Amino acid sequence: MTATAPTAVTTAATTAVTTAPAELRSAELEHRIAQDPGRFRVLTGDRPTGPLHLGHYFGTLRNRVRLQDLGVDVMILIPDYQVLTDRDTAERLGEYTDGLLLDYLALGIDPARSTVFNHSAVPALNQLLLPFLSLVSVAELSRNPTVKDEIAHSRQSAVSGLMLTYPVHQAADILSCKGNVVPVGQDQLPHLELTRTIARRFNERYGNLFPEPDALLSAAPLLLGTDGTKMSKSRANSVPLGATADETARLIRGATTDADRHITYDPDTRPGVSSLVLLAALCLERDPHEVAAEIGDGGAAALKRTVTDAVNTHLAPHRARRAEYAADLTYVRSVLRTGNERANALAEATLEEVREAMGTFR
């Protein structure tokens, strides 16, 4: 049989076609944000399931600081309830939450201009899940491709109902604060499209209340983990931002490469080597082809030394700030409490509007 290759090509072509409108809207959105950042409220966040790593740093974290500095109202959610979508218990939740806060602050998130909050502290947000569930069908939830993929890769033999309703909970996250911009990768577009559907259906049935949030597509480069697969908190293949210089060196030394001693940048044929080259290039703010050419015939050992030096030099200021904040966890946790207060005020106001629109509030 020879159907595999044509199918792959067809799938790739279809993906390119279907994401093209989203890419166009995202580019237009970037222009509007630059023109009038005060009109926009971003909702983004990270599950507290482990330490943030270099993939997060280059993929999303620096972009949040950029948007904040432009003047966008940035809301950063720590979705502690969603830890349970694919886990039986929320282990080490406090430790991981502190770690997220430390990295946010060390990176430049300013509590005076951005709001950090968590699910469990905002009851009104979670209460919005009930009316929102009434706006979608079981079939719509079941065929969400992102949820299907997450279920397929779940570490559990059976997933909870929270996984199936995860996109609706995400809609509550966004719409509780009336966010109108959500930074996402292409794989998250189905989630955001469901949020737009929920907002539209609510507005049609009960009156115009919610914005239909737009996707701000990430142009972040893909960094592979040390094992050559997607860098992930749950796969033990990442380089955490909170790692020491020595720990970082050890992790990079163990990264997957290949047998070819001559170093080149070719992501299609040499993914492991190219990901390391790209990481060094990002830290050095240089072209990856130039970095690869300089290493040349130095082999994997020279490549890993270059990457280690680049990463440790680039992250040194972040680590220093992180250590300063870690010495004052009382302040760090107060940032979350203050953020929860603001998120509560926004979500409670939204819930009251929902009740009034639905006729359930008298």
GROMACS .gro file of C-alpha atoms in nm:
model
  362
    1MET     CA    1   0.000   0.000   0.000
    2THR     CA    2   0.124   0.352  -0.084
    3ALA     CA    3  -0.156   0.565   0.057
    4THR     CA    4   0.036   0.686   0.361
    5ALA     CA    5   0.249   0.951   0.195
    6PRO     CA    6  -0.029   1.109  -0.017
    7THR     CA    7  -0.256   1.111   0.289
    8ALA     CA    8   0.008   1.295   0.490
    9VAL     CA    9   0.051   1.548   0.212
   10THR     CA   10  -0.322   1.596   0.180
   11THR     CA   11  -0.358   1.644   0.556
   12ALA     CA   12  -0.080   1.901   0.562
   13ALA     CA   13  -0.233   2.087   0.269
   14THR     CA   14  -0.576   2.081   0.430
   15THR     CA   15  -0.431   2.214   0.756
   16ALA     CA   16  -0.259   2.496   0.570
   17VAL     CA   17  -0.585   2.591   0.399
   18THR     CA   18  -0.798   2.575   0.713
   19THR     CA   19  -0.555   2.778   0.926
   20ALA     CA   20  -0.494   3.044   0.661
   21PRO     CA   21  -0.799   3.255   0.763
   22ALA     CA   22  -0.694   3.237   1.129
   23GLU     CA   23  -0.342   3.345   1.036
   24LEU     CA   24  -0.479   3.640   0.841
   25ARG     CA   25  -0.706   3.745   1.128
   26SER     CA   26  -0.415   3.710   1.369
   27ALA     CA   27  -0.195   3.939   1.158
   28GLU     CA   28  -0.475   4.195   1.143
   29LEU     CA   29  -0.520   4.164   1.518
   30GLU     CA   30  -0.152   4.235   1.580
   31HIS     CA   31  -0.191   4.555   1.378
   32ARG     CA   32  -0.498   4.664   1.577
   33ILE     CA   33  -0.324   4.589   1.907
   34ALA     CA   34  -0.028   4.805   1.804
   35GLN     CA   35  -0.266   5.088   1.710
   36ASP     CA   36  -0.480   5.083   2.024
   37PRO     CA   37  -0.360   4.831   2.289
   38GLY     CA   38  -0.596   4.964   2.555
   39ARG     CA   39  -0.895   4.812   2.372
   40PHE     CA   40  -0.773   4.458   2.430
   41ARG     CA   41  -0.779   4.214   2.718
   42VAL     CA   42  -0.574   3.896   2.685
   43LEU     CA   43  -0.648   3.574   2.870
   44THR     CA   44  -0.370   3.318   2.885
   45GLY     CA   45  -0.216   3.083   3.141
   46ASP     CA   46  -0.039   2.763   3.239
   47ARG     CA   47  -0.156   2.453   3.424
   48PRO     CA   48   0.039   2.406   3.750
   49THR     CA   49   0.152   2.052   3.665
   50GLY     CA   50   0.527   2.110   3.674
   51PRO     CA   51   0.801   2.369   3.624
   52LEU     CA   52   0.792   2.609   3.331
   53HIS     CA   53   1.066   2.538   3.079
   54LEU     CA   54   1.250   2.686   2.782
   55GLY     CA   55   0.967   2.589   2.547
   56HIS     CA   56   0.727   2.803   2.751
   57TYR     CA   57   0.982   3.083   2.772
   58PHE     CA   58   1.031   3.125   2.399
   59GLY     CA   59   0.681   3.005   2.310
   60THR     CA   60   0.453   3.218   2.527
   61LEU     CA   61   0.607   3.385   2.829
   62ARG     CA   62   0.808   3.653   2.652
   63ASN     CA   63   0.505   3.737   2.437
   64ARG     CA   64   0.298   3.807   2.751
   65VAL     CA   65   0.554   4.059   2.868
   66ARG     CA   66   0.556   4.215   2.519
   67LEU     CA   67   0.178   4.256   2.522
   68GLN     CA   68   0.185   4.390   2.877
   69ASP     CA   69   0.449   4.645   2.782
   70LEU     CA   70   0.243   4.752   2.480
   71GLY     CA   71  -0.041   4.841   2.718
   72VAL     CA   72  -0.269   4.539   2.673
   73ASP     CA   73  -0.462   4.425   2.982
   74VAL     CA   74  -0.304   4.083   3.040
   75MET     CA   75  -0.489   3.825   3.253
   76ILE     CA   76  -0.282   3.517   3.342
   77LEU     CA   77  -0.476   3.221   3.476
   78ILE     CA   78  -0.328   2.941   3.683
   79PRO     CA   79  -0.602   2.680   3.618
   80ASP     CA   80  -0.558   2.462   3.923
   81TYR     CA   81  -0.891   2.282   3.872
   82GLN     CA   82  -0.782   2.178   3.523
   83VAL     CA   83  -0.490   1.985   3.669
   84LEU     CA   84  -0.752   1.717   3.725
   85THR     CA   85  -0.847   1.685   3.358
   86ASP     CA   86  -0.591   1.409   3.308
   87ARG     CA   87  -0.477   1.332   3.663
   88ASP     CA   88  -0.635   1.159   3.959
   89THR     CA   89  -0.501   1.412   4.211
   90ALA     CA   90  -0.351   1.759   4.207
   91GLU     CA   91  -0.011   1.666   4.345
   92ARG     CA   92   0.242   1.931   4.453
   93LEU     CA   93  -0.007   2.201   4.356
   94GLY     CA   94   0.126   2.463   4.598
   95GLU     CA   95   0.486   2.405   4.495
   96TYR     CA   96   0.409   2.429   4.125
   97THR     CA   97   0.193   2.738   4.171
   98ASP     CA   98   0.474   2.913   4.358
   99GLY     CA   99   0.709   2.814   4.077
  100LEU     CA  100   0.483   2.967   3.813
  101LEU     CA  101   0.459   3.289   4.009
  102LEU     CA  102   0.836   3.307   4.054
  103ASP     CA  103   0.897   3.264   3.681
  104TYR     CA  104   0.627   3.515   3.586
  105LEU     CA  105   0.771   3.783   3.813
  106ALA     CA  106   1.134   3.710   3.725
  107LEU     CA  107   1.051   3.731   3.355
  108GLY     CA  108   0.894   4.074   3.391
  109ILE     CA  109   0.523   4.027   3.452
  110ASP     CA  110   0.426   4.340   3.645
  111PRO     CA  111   0.142   4.292   3.897
  112ALA     CA  112   0.050   4.658   3.851
  113ARG     CA  113  -0.021   4.599   3.482
  114SER     CA  114  -0.105   4.227   3.459
  115THR     CA  115  -0.337   4.011   3.669
  116VAL     CA  116  -0.242   3.661   3.786
  117PHE     CA  117  -0.523   3.449   3.935
  118ASN     CA  118  -0.634   3.089   3.981
  119HIS     CA  119  -0.951   2.890   3.919
  120SER     CA  120  -1.027   2.778   4.270
  121ALA     CA  121  -1.028   3.135   4.402
  122VAL     CA  122  -1.290   3.263   4.154
  123PRO     CA  123  -1.625   3.089   4.220
  124ALA     CA  124  -1.819   3.304   3.972
  125LEU     CA  125  -1.593   3.193   3.689
  126ASN     CA  126  -1.663   2.829   3.759
  127GLN     CA  127  -2.036   2.892   3.797
  128LEU     CA  128  -2.045   3.019   3.439
  129LEU     CA  129  -1.964   2.664   3.331
  130LEU     CA  130  -2.328   2.559   3.393
  131PRO     CA  131  -2.509   2.797   3.155
  132PHE     CA  132  -2.231   2.761   2.901
  133LEU     CA  133  -2.270   2.382   2.895
  134SER     CA  134  -2.632   2.433   2.795
  135LEU     CA  135  -2.513   2.607   2.479
  136VAL     CA  136  -2.318   2.316   2.332
  137SER     CA  137  -2.410   1.960   2.241
  138VAL     CA  138  -2.247   1.638   2.351
  139ALA     CA  139  -2.159   1.571   1.988
  140GLU     CA  140  -1.976   1.903   1.961
  141LEU     CA  141  -1.773   1.824   2.269
  142SER     CA  142  -1.698   1.470   2.157
  143ARG     CA  143  -1.562   1.563   1.816
  144ASN     CA  144  -1.328   1.839   1.933
  145PRO     CA  145  -0.996   1.726   1.777
  146THR     CA  146  -0.781   1.878   2.051
  147VAL     CA  147  -0.975   1.697   2.323
  148LYS     CA  148  -0.953   1.372   2.125
  149ASP     CA  149  -0.577   1.410   2.107
  150GLU     CA  150  -0.548   1.493   2.477
  151ILE     CA  151  -0.758   1.190   2.569
  152ALA     CA  152  -0.547   0.968   2.344
  153HIS     CA  153  -0.230   1.086   2.517
  154SER     CA  154  -0.373   1.084   2.869
  155ARG     CA  155  -0.185   0.886   3.130
  156GLN     CA  156  -0.513   0.749   3.266
  157SER     CA  157  -0.699   0.437   3.157
  158ALA     CA  158  -1.022   0.640   3.167
  159VAL     CA  159  -1.054   1.018   3.171
  160SER     CA  160  -1.303   1.217   3.374
  161GLY     CA  161  -1.590   1.427   3.247
  162LEU     CA  162  -1.374   1.729   3.319
  163MET     CA  163  -1.162   1.644   3.016
  164LEU     CA  164  -1.465   1.635   2.787
  165THR     CA  165  -1.589   1.971   2.917
  166TYR     CA  166  -1.242   2.125   2.926
  167PRO     CA  167  -1.312   2.354   2.625
  168VAL     CA  168  -1.626   2.489   2.794
  169HIS     CA  169  -1.433   2.557   3.114
  170GLN     CA  170  -1.180   2.737   2.900
  171ALA     CA  171  -1.465   2.945   2.754
  172ALA     CA  172  -1.564   3.039   3.109
  173ASP     CA  173  -1.204   3.141   3.177
  174ILE     CA  174  -1.200   3.375   2.880
  175LEU     CA  175  -1.552   3.513   2.894
  176SER     CA  176  -1.564   3.562   3.272
  177CYS     CA  177  -1.331   3.856   3.227
  178LYS     CA  178  -1.463   3.934   2.876
  179GLY     CA  179  -1.128   3.865   2.721
  180ASN     CA  180  -1.118   3.946   2.351
  181VAL     CA  181  -0.771   3.813   2.263
  182VAL     CA  182  -0.632   3.466   2.333
  183PRO     CA  183  -0.274   3.374   2.232
  184VAL     CA  184  -0.284   3.015   2.105
  185GLY     CA  185  -0.101   2.766   1.890
  186GLN     CA  186  -0.278   2.619   1.589
  187ASP     CA  187  -0.365   2.305   1.787
  188GLN     CA  188  -0.573   2.517   2.026
  189LEU     CA  189  -0.785   2.681   1.757
  190PRO     CA  190  -1.073   2.431   1.802
  191HIS     CA  191  -1.094   2.525   2.170
  192LEU     CA  192  -1.112   2.893   2.091
  193GLU     CA  193  -1.364   2.837   1.815
  194LEU     CA  194  -1.593   2.672   2.070
  195THR     CA  195  -1.553   2.976   2.296
  196ARG     CA  196  -1.656   3.197   2.005
  197THR     CA  197  -1.955   2.968   1.942
  198ILE     CA  198  -2.064   2.985   2.306
  199ALA     CA  199  -2.035   3.365   2.310
  200ARG     CA  200  -2.233   3.393   1.985
  201ARG     CA  201  -2.508   3.156   2.099
  202PHE     CA  202  -2.544   3.328   2.433
  203ASN     CA  203  -2.569   3.666   2.261
  204GLU     CA  204  -2.831   3.533   2.018
  205ARG     CA  205  -3.047   3.380   2.290
  206TYR     CA  206  -3.014   3.627   2.574
  207GLY     CA  207  -2.881   3.954   2.439
  208ASN     CA  208  -2.546   4.093   2.334
  209LEU     CA  209  -2.315   4.042   2.631
  210PHE     CA  210  -1.991   3.874   2.526
  211PRO     CA  211  -1.719   3.953   2.276
  212GLU     CA  212  -1.619   3.676   2.037
  213PRO     CA  213  -1.250   3.649   2.125
  214ASP     CA  214  -0.992   3.638   1.849
  215ALA     CA  215  -0.692   3.407   1.828
  216LEU     CA  216  -0.349   3.563   1.837
  217LEU     CA  217  -0.154   3.284   1.672
  218SER     CA  218   0.189   3.212   1.810
  219ALA     CA  219   0.480   3.241   1.570
  220ALA     CA  220   0.704   3.079   1.829
  221PRO     CA  221   0.960   2.827   1.706
  222LEU     CA  222   0.918   2.465   1.805
  223LEU     CA  223   1.175   2.348   2.059
  224LEU     CA  224   1.205   1.974   2.110
  225GLY     CA  225   1.272   1.812   2.444
  226THR     CA  226   1.598   1.643   2.532
  227ASP     CA  227   1.457   1.313   2.402
  228GLY     CA  228   1.373   1.456   2.060
  229THR     CA  229   0.997   1.475   2.117
  230LYS     CA  230   0.782   1.774   2.205
  231MET     CA  231   0.913   1.951   2.513
  232SER     CA  232   0.663   1.890   2.791
  233LYS     CA  233   0.638   1.922   3.167
  234SER     CA  234   0.493   1.573   3.192
  235ARG     CA  235   0.754   1.395   2.977
  236ALA     CA  236   1.061   1.474   3.189
  237ASN     CA  237   1.238   1.600   2.877
  238SER     CA  238   1.249   1.974   2.941
  239VAL     CA  239   1.501   2.228   3.067
  240PRO     CA  240   1.320   2.412   3.349
  241LEU     CA  241   1.366   2.785   3.385
  242GLY     CA  242   1.432   2.731   3.753
  243ALA     CA  243   1.717   2.485   3.693
  244THR     CA  244   2.066   2.581   3.805
  245ALA     CA  245   2.348   2.631   3.555
  246ASP     CA  246   2.489   2.288   3.644
  247GLU     CA  247   2.150   2.119   3.613
  248THR     CA  248   2.100   2.286   3.276
  249ALA     CA  249   2.439   2.162   3.156
  250ARG     CA  250   2.356   1.806   3.264
  251LEU     CA  251   2.020   1.809   3.088
  252ILE     CA  252   2.163   1.945   2.763
  253ARG     CA  253   2.448   1.691   2.769
  254GLY     CA  254   2.184   1.417   2.767
  255ALA     CA  255   1.994   1.560   2.469
  256THR     CA  256   1.934   1.343   2.163
  257THR     CA  257   2.143   1.422   1.854
  258ASP     CA  258   2.259   1.194   1.566
  259ALA     CA  259   2.570   1.024   1.428
  260ASP     CA  260   2.667   1.295   1.178
  261ARG     CA  261   2.957   1.493   1.326
  262HIS     CA  262   2.910   1.793   1.094
  263ILE     CA  263   2.653   2.025   1.250
  264THR     CA  264   2.387   2.174   1.024
  265TYR     CA  265   2.051   2.339   1.074
  266ASP     CA  266   1.794   2.122   0.895
  267PRO     CA  267   1.479   2.071   1.106
  268ASP     CA  268   1.320   1.829   0.859
  269THR     CA  269   1.601   1.574   0.846
  270ARG     CA  270   1.791   1.646   1.169
  271PRO     CA  271   1.527   1.749   1.424
  272GLY     CA  272   1.726   1.683   1.742
  273VAL     CA  273   2.041   1.860   1.628
  274SER     CA  274   1.843   2.145   1.472
  275SER     CA  275   1.640   2.203   1.787
  276LEU     CA  276   1.960   2.246   1.986
  277VAL     CA  277   2.102   2.481   1.723
  278LEU     CA  278   1.780   2.682   1.730
  279LEU     CA  279   1.788   2.703   2.110
  280ALA     CA  280   2.140   2.846   2.100
  281ALA     CA  281   2.041   3.086   1.821
  282LEU     CA  282   1.740   3.213   2.016
  283CYS     CA  283   1.951   3.276   2.324
  284LEU     CA  284   2.223   3.445   2.121
  285GLU     CA  285   1.972   3.633   1.899
  286ARG     CA  286   2.145   3.502   1.589
  287ASP     CA  287   2.051   3.307   1.276
  288PRO     CA  288   2.056   2.931   1.341
  289HIS     CA  289   2.236   2.861   1.012
  290GLU     CA  290   2.521   3.086   1.122
  291VAL     CA  291   2.541   2.915   1.461
  292ALA     CA  292   2.553   2.572   1.296
  293ALA     CA  293   2.821   2.686   1.049
  294GLU     CA  294   3.043   2.810   1.333
  295ILE     CA  295   3.025   2.474   1.510
  296GLY     CA  296   3.086   2.292   1.183
  297ASP     CA  297   3.275   1.967   1.237
  298GLY     CA  298   3.287   2.010   1.615
  299GLY     CA  299   3.023   1.744   1.656
  300ALA     CA  300   2.758   1.695   1.922
  301ALA     CA  301   2.994   1.776   2.209
  302ALA     CA  302   3.077   2.120   2.069
  303LEU     CA  303   2.712   2.181   1.988
  304LYS     CA  304   2.604   2.101   2.342
  305ARG     CA  305   2.876   2.322   2.491
  306THR     CA  306   2.759   2.609   2.270
  307VAL     CA  307   2.397   2.555   2.371
  308THR     CA  308   2.480   2.524   2.740
  309ASP     CA  309   2.684   2.846   2.742
  310ALA     CA  310   2.417   3.032   2.546
  311VAL     CA  311   2.130   2.917   2.769
  312ASN     CA  312   2.312   2.979   3.095
  313THR     CA  313   2.425   3.326   2.988
  314HIS     CA  314   2.079   3.418   2.861
  315LEU     CA  315   1.898   3.293   3.171
  316ALA     CA  316   2.144   3.430   3.428
  317PRO     CA  317   1.946   3.754   3.486
  318HIS     CA  318   1.619   3.559   3.509
  319ARG     CA  319   1.769   3.320   3.764
  320ALA     CA  320   1.904   3.606   3.973
  321ARG     CA  321   1.565   3.777   3.984
  322ARG     CA  322   1.394   3.446   4.052
  323ALA     CA  323   1.620   3.385   4.352
  324GLU     CA  324   1.538   3.731   4.488
  325TYR     CA  325   1.166   3.666   4.465
  326ALA     CA  326   1.206   3.316   4.612
  327ALA     CA  327   1.351   3.477   4.923
  328ASP     CA  328   1.021   3.660   4.978
  329LEU     CA  329   0.740   3.413   4.910
  330THR     CA  330   0.505   3.621   5.124
  331TYR     CA  331   0.518   3.892   4.858
  332VAL     CA  332   0.499   3.643   4.573
  333ARG     CA  333   0.181   3.487   4.713
  334SER     CA  334   0.032   3.830   4.777
  335VAL     CA  335   0.053   3.889   4.401
  336LEU     CA  336  -0.182   3.596   4.350
  337ARG     CA  337  -0.418   3.713   4.624
  338THR     CA  338  -0.438   4.060   4.469
  339GLY     CA  339  -0.494   3.910   4.126
  340ASN     CA  340  -0.768   3.685   4.261
  341GLU     CA  341  -0.946   3.989   4.404
  342ARG     CA  342  -0.953   4.159   4.065
  343ALA     CA  343  -1.054   3.842   3.880
  344ASN     CA  344  -1.333   3.785   4.132
  345ALA     CA  345  -1.468   4.135   4.078
  346LEU     CA  346  -1.469   4.089   3.700
  347ALA     CA  347  -1.622   3.740   3.711
  348GLU     CA  348  -1.890   3.833   3.964
  349ALA     CA  349  -1.994   4.131   3.752
  350THR     CA  350  -2.012   3.905   3.447
  351LEU     CA  351  -2.211   3.639   3.632
  352GLU     CA  352  -2.459   3.900   3.751
  353GLU     CA  353  -2.507   4.017   3.391
  354VAL     CA  354  -2.559   3.655   3.282
  355ARG     CA  355  -2.822   3.598   3.550
  356GLU     CA  356  -3.007   3.914   3.456
  357ALA     CA  357  -2.995   3.828   3.086
  358MET     CA  358  -3.125   3.476   3.152
  359GLY     CA  359  -3.391   3.593   3.395
  360THR     CA  360  -3.247   3.392   3.686
  361PHE     CA  361  -3.145   3.692   3.897
  362ARG     CA  362  -3.410   3.890   4.082
   0.00000   0.00000   0.00000
